[in-house]
XYZ file of C-alpha atoms in Angstrom:
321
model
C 30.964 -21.151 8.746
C 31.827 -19.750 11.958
C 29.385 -16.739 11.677
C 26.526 -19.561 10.513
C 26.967 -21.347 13.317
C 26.932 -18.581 15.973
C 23.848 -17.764 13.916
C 22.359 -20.726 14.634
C 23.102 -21.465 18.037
C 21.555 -17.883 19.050
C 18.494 -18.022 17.063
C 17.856 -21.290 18.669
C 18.384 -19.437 22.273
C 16.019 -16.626 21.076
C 13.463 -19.110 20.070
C 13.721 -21.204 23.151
C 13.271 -18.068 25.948
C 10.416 -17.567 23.927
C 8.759 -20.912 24.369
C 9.732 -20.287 28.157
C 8.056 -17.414 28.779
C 5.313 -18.681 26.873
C 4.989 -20.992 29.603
C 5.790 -18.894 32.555
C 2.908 -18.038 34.743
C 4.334 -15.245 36.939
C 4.926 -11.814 35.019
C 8.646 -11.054 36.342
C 9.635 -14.486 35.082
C 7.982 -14.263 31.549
C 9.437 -10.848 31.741
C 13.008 -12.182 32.158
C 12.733 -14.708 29.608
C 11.703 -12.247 26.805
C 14.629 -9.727 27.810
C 17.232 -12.993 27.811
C 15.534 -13.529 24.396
C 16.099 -9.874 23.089
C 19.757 -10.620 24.175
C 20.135 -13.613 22.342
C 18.423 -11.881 19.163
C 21.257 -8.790 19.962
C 23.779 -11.069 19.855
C 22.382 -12.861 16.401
C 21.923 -9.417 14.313
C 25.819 -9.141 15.614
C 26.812 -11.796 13.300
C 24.896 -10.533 11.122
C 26.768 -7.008 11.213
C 29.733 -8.711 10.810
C 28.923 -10.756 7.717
C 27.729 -7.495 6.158
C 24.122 -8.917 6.406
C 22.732 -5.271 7.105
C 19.241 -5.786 5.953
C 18.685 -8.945 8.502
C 20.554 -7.052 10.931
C 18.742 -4.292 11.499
C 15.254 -5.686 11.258
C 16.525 -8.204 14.130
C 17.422 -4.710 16.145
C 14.147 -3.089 15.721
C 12.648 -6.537 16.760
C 15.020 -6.261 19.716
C 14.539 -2.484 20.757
C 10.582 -3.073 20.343
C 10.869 -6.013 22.934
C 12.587 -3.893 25.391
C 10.115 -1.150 25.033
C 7.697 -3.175 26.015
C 9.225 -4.673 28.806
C 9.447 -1.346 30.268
C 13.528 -0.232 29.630
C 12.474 2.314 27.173
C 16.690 3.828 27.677
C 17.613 0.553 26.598
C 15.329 0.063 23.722
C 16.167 3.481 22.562
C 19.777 2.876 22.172
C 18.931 -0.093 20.640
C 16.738 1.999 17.924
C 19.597 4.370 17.752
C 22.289 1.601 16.854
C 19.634 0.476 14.562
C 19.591 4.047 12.891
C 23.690 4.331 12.949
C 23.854 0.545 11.160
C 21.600 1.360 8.297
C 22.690 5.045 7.869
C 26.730 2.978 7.462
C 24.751 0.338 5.140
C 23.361 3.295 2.802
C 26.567 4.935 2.725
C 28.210 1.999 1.503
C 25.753 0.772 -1.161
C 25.830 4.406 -2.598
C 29.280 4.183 -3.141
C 28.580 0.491 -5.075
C 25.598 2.722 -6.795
C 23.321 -0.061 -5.558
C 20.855 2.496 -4.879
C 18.036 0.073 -4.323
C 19.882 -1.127 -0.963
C 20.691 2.778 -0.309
C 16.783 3.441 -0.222
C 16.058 0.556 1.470
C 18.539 1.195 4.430
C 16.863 5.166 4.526
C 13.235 3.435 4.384
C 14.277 1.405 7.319
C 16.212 4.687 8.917
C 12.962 6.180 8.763
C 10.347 3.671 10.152
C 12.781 3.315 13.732
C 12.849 7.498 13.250
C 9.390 7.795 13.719
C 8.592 5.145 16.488
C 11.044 6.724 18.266
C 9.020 9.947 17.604
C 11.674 11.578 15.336
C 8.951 12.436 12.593
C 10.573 15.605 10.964
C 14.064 13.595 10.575
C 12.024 10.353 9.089
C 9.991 12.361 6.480
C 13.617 13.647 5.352
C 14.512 10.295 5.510
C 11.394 9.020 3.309
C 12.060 11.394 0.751
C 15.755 10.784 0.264
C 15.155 6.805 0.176
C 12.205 7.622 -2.787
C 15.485 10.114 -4.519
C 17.480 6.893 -4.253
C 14.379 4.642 -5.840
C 14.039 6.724 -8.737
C 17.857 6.345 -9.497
C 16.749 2.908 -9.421
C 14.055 3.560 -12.042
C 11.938 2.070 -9.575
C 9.067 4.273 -9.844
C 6.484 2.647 -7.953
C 8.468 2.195 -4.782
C 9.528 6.213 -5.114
C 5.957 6.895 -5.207
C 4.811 4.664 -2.599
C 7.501 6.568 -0.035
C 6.974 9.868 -1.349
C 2.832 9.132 -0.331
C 3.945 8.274 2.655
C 5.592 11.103 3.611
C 3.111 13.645 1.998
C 0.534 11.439 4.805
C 3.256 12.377 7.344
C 3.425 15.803 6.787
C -0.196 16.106 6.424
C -0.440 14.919 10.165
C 1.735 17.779 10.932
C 0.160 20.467 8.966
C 3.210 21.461 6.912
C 1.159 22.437 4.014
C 4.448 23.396 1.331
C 6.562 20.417 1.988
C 3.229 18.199 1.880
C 2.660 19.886 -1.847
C 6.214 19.180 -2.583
C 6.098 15.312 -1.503
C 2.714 14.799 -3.417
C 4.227 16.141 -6.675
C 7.134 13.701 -6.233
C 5.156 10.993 -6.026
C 2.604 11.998 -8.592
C 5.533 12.625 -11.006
C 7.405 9.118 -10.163
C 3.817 7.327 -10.823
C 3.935 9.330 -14.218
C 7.181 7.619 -15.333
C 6.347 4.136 -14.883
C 6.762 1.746 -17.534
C 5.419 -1.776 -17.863
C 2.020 -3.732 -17.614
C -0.997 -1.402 -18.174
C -3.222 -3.214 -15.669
C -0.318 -2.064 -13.312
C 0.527 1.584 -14.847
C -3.138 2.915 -15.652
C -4.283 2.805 -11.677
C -1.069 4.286 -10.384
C -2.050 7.046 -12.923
C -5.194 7.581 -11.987
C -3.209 7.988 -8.562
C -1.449 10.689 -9.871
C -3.566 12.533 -11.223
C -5.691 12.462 -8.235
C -2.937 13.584 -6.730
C -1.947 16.514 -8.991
C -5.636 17.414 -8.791
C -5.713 17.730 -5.335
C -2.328 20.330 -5.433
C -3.922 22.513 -7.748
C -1.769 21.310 -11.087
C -4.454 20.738 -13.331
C -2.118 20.157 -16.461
C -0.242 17.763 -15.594
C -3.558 15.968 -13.321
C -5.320 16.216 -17.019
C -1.825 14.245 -18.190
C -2.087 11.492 -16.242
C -5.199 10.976 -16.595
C -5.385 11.111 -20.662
C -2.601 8.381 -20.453
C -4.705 6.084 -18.014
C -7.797 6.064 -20.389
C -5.544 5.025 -23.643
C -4.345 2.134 -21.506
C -7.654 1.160 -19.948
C -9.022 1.199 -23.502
C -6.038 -0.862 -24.641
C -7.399 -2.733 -22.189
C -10.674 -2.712 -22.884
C -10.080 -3.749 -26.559
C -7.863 -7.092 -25.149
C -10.904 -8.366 -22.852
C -13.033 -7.972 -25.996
C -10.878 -9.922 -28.021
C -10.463 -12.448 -25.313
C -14.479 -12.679 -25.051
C -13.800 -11.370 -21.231
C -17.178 -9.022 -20.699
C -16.902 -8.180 -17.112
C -13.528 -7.536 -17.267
C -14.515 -5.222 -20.627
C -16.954 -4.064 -19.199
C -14.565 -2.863 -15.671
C -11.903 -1.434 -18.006
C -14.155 0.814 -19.952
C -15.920 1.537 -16.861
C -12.361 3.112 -15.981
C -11.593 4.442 -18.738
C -15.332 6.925 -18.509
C -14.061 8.104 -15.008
C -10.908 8.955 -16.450
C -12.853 10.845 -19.482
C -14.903 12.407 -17.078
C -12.185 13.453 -14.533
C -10.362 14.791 -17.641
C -13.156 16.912 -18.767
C -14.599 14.851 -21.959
C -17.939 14.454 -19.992
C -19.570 13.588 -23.628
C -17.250 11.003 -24.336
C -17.302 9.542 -20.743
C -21.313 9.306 -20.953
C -21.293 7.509 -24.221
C -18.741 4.825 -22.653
C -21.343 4.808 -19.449
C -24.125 4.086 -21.101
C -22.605 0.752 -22.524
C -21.439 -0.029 -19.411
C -24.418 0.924 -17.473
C -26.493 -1.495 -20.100
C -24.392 -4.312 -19.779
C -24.750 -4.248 -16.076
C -28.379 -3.792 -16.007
C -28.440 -6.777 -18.332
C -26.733 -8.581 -16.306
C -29.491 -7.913 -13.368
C -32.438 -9.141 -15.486
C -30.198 -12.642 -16.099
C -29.947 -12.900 -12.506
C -33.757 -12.368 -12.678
C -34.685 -14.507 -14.866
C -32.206 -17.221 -12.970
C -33.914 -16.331 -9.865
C -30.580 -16.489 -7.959
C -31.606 -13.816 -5.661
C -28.176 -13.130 -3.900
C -26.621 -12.792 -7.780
C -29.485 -10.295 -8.449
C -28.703 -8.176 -5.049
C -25.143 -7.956 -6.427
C -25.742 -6.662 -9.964
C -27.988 -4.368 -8.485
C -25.315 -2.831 -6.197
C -22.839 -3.310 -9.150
C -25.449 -1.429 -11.759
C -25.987 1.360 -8.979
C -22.527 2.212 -8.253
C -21.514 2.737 -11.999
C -24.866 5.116 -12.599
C -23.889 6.937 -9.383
C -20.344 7.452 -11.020
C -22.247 8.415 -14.300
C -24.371 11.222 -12.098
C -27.571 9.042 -12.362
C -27.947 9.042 -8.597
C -31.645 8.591 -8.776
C -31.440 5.653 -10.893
C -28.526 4.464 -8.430
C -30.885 4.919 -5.400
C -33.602 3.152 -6.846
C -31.262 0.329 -7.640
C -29.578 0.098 -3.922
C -33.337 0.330 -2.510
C -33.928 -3.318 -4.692
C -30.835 -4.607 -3.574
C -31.716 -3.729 0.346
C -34.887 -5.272 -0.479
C -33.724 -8.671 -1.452
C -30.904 -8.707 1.350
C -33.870 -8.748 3.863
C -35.529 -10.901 2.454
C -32.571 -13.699 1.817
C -31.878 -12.757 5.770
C -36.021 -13.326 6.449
C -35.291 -16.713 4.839
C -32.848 -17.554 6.353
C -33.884 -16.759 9.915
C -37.254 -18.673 9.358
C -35.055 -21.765 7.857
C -32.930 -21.487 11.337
């Protein structure tokens, strides 16, 4: 109760030297009253340390280091960052020993994001790549690969061409053991494969990608079934540039051609309905899936209608104004 109520009593300081130097005119003055607000918001993630609240904690002590950044004490909002690091480094620790390795990643995801605004970036990619370890213990596949693509991104800035390799496999791999809802599996594995492509391992890119276009058929055949034809129509669409990316170019064509037809159709309704706007769309639609198919003069010629109409509906509208 105690810990609540020092809670309360400092958020309500925090929130109040805000309001204040919202309202202060002179600089110095709004200055102070965002540093005596940074205090109070100190002060508040210490009750939260000592109830063990780690995760509200630290993202009050990033809040706070940020604030005195930008008020110009960069030593103090450093050693804020830096108890910020030492807090959730203690909080991973102790959730690894409770095998709770969801709140271990998360304390090295947050280790890693003060890291590299305090311009640690080698020490937060390790960071990154430990917390998406600690995810896939988890089983949480998606979040491991969402880290591990971070990181590759980091070490792509920094031209560290192995250890970016080594962090896109990770992730591709974690994608590749998802389980669940195809509509969410079949685009992170399409994601993968990309990814594997990219690194040279063809195998396991053509892997990926053989699994996506079972499930965006499965899918496929339930919008069917449903009487859903654009979403049909989408999934298939997929499920060709998966084909095609996977080397059965035949295959992918046939499924392009159905697609390609239904979207064409779908141009001469809009015709026939005179709804220009409508038309303009399924022409941009109908374009970009003969592009994909390698029909890119049939695309052009389709984008050249839709430009067309777009002027004129702009023309109209202009003379209307």
């Amino acid at each position: 109760a105690k810990v609540a109520e020092d809670a309360m009593e400092y958020k309500k300081a925090a929130d109040f030297y805000f309001r204040a130097a919202d309202f202060a005119e002179m600089e110095p003055e709004k200055q102070g009253f965002t540093i005596a607000a940074a205090d109070a918001l100190e002060n508040l993630a210490d009750t939260y340390e000592e109830a063990k609240a780690f995760d509200k904690a630290i993202t009050l002590l990033r809040k706070v280091g940020g604030l005195y950044h930008a008020s110009g004490d960069e030593e103090l909002g450093s050693r804020i960052n830096d108890r910020a690091i030492k807090m959730s480094l203690r909080w991973s620790e102790e959730a690894k020993k409770k095998r709770d390795f969801l709140s271990a990643g998360n304390a090295l995801a947050e280790v890693a994001q003060v890291m590299h605004s305090e311009g640690d970036s080698p020490e937060a990619i390790r960071m990154m790549m430990e917390a998406g370890n600690l995810y896939e213990r988890s089983n949480l596949f998606e979040k491991a690969g969402n880290i591990y693509d971070a990181a590759q991104e980091a070490y792509k800035l920094q031209r560290l061409t192995s250890a970016r390799k080594q962090a896109i496999m990770k992730a591709a791999e974690a994608y590749m053991k998802m389980d669940g809802k195809p509509e969410i599996v079949a685009p992170l594995l399409v994601k993968a494969g990309n990814m594997l492509s990219e690194i040279g391992s063809d195998m396991k890119a053509r892997w990926a990608l053989k699994r996506a276009n079972e499930l965006f058929g499965q899918l496929a055949e339930r919008a069917a079934a449903e009487k859903d034809s654009q979403s049909e129509m989408s999934y298939l669409r997929y499920q060709a540039m998966c084909l095609k990316k996977w080397g059965k170019a035949e295959q992918a064509e046939e499924i392009y051609k159905t697609v390609i037809s239904y979207f064409l159709g779908q141009v001469k309704a809009d015709e026939e309905s005179e709804n220009k706007e409508f038309q303009a769309q399924s022409l941009e639609e109908a374009a970009d899936v003969l592009e994909e198919a390698g029909r890119s003069t049939e695309a052009k010629g389709h984008l050249e209608r839709a430009l067309e109409i777009y002027v004129q509906l702009a023309d109209e509208c202009s003379t209307q104004g």
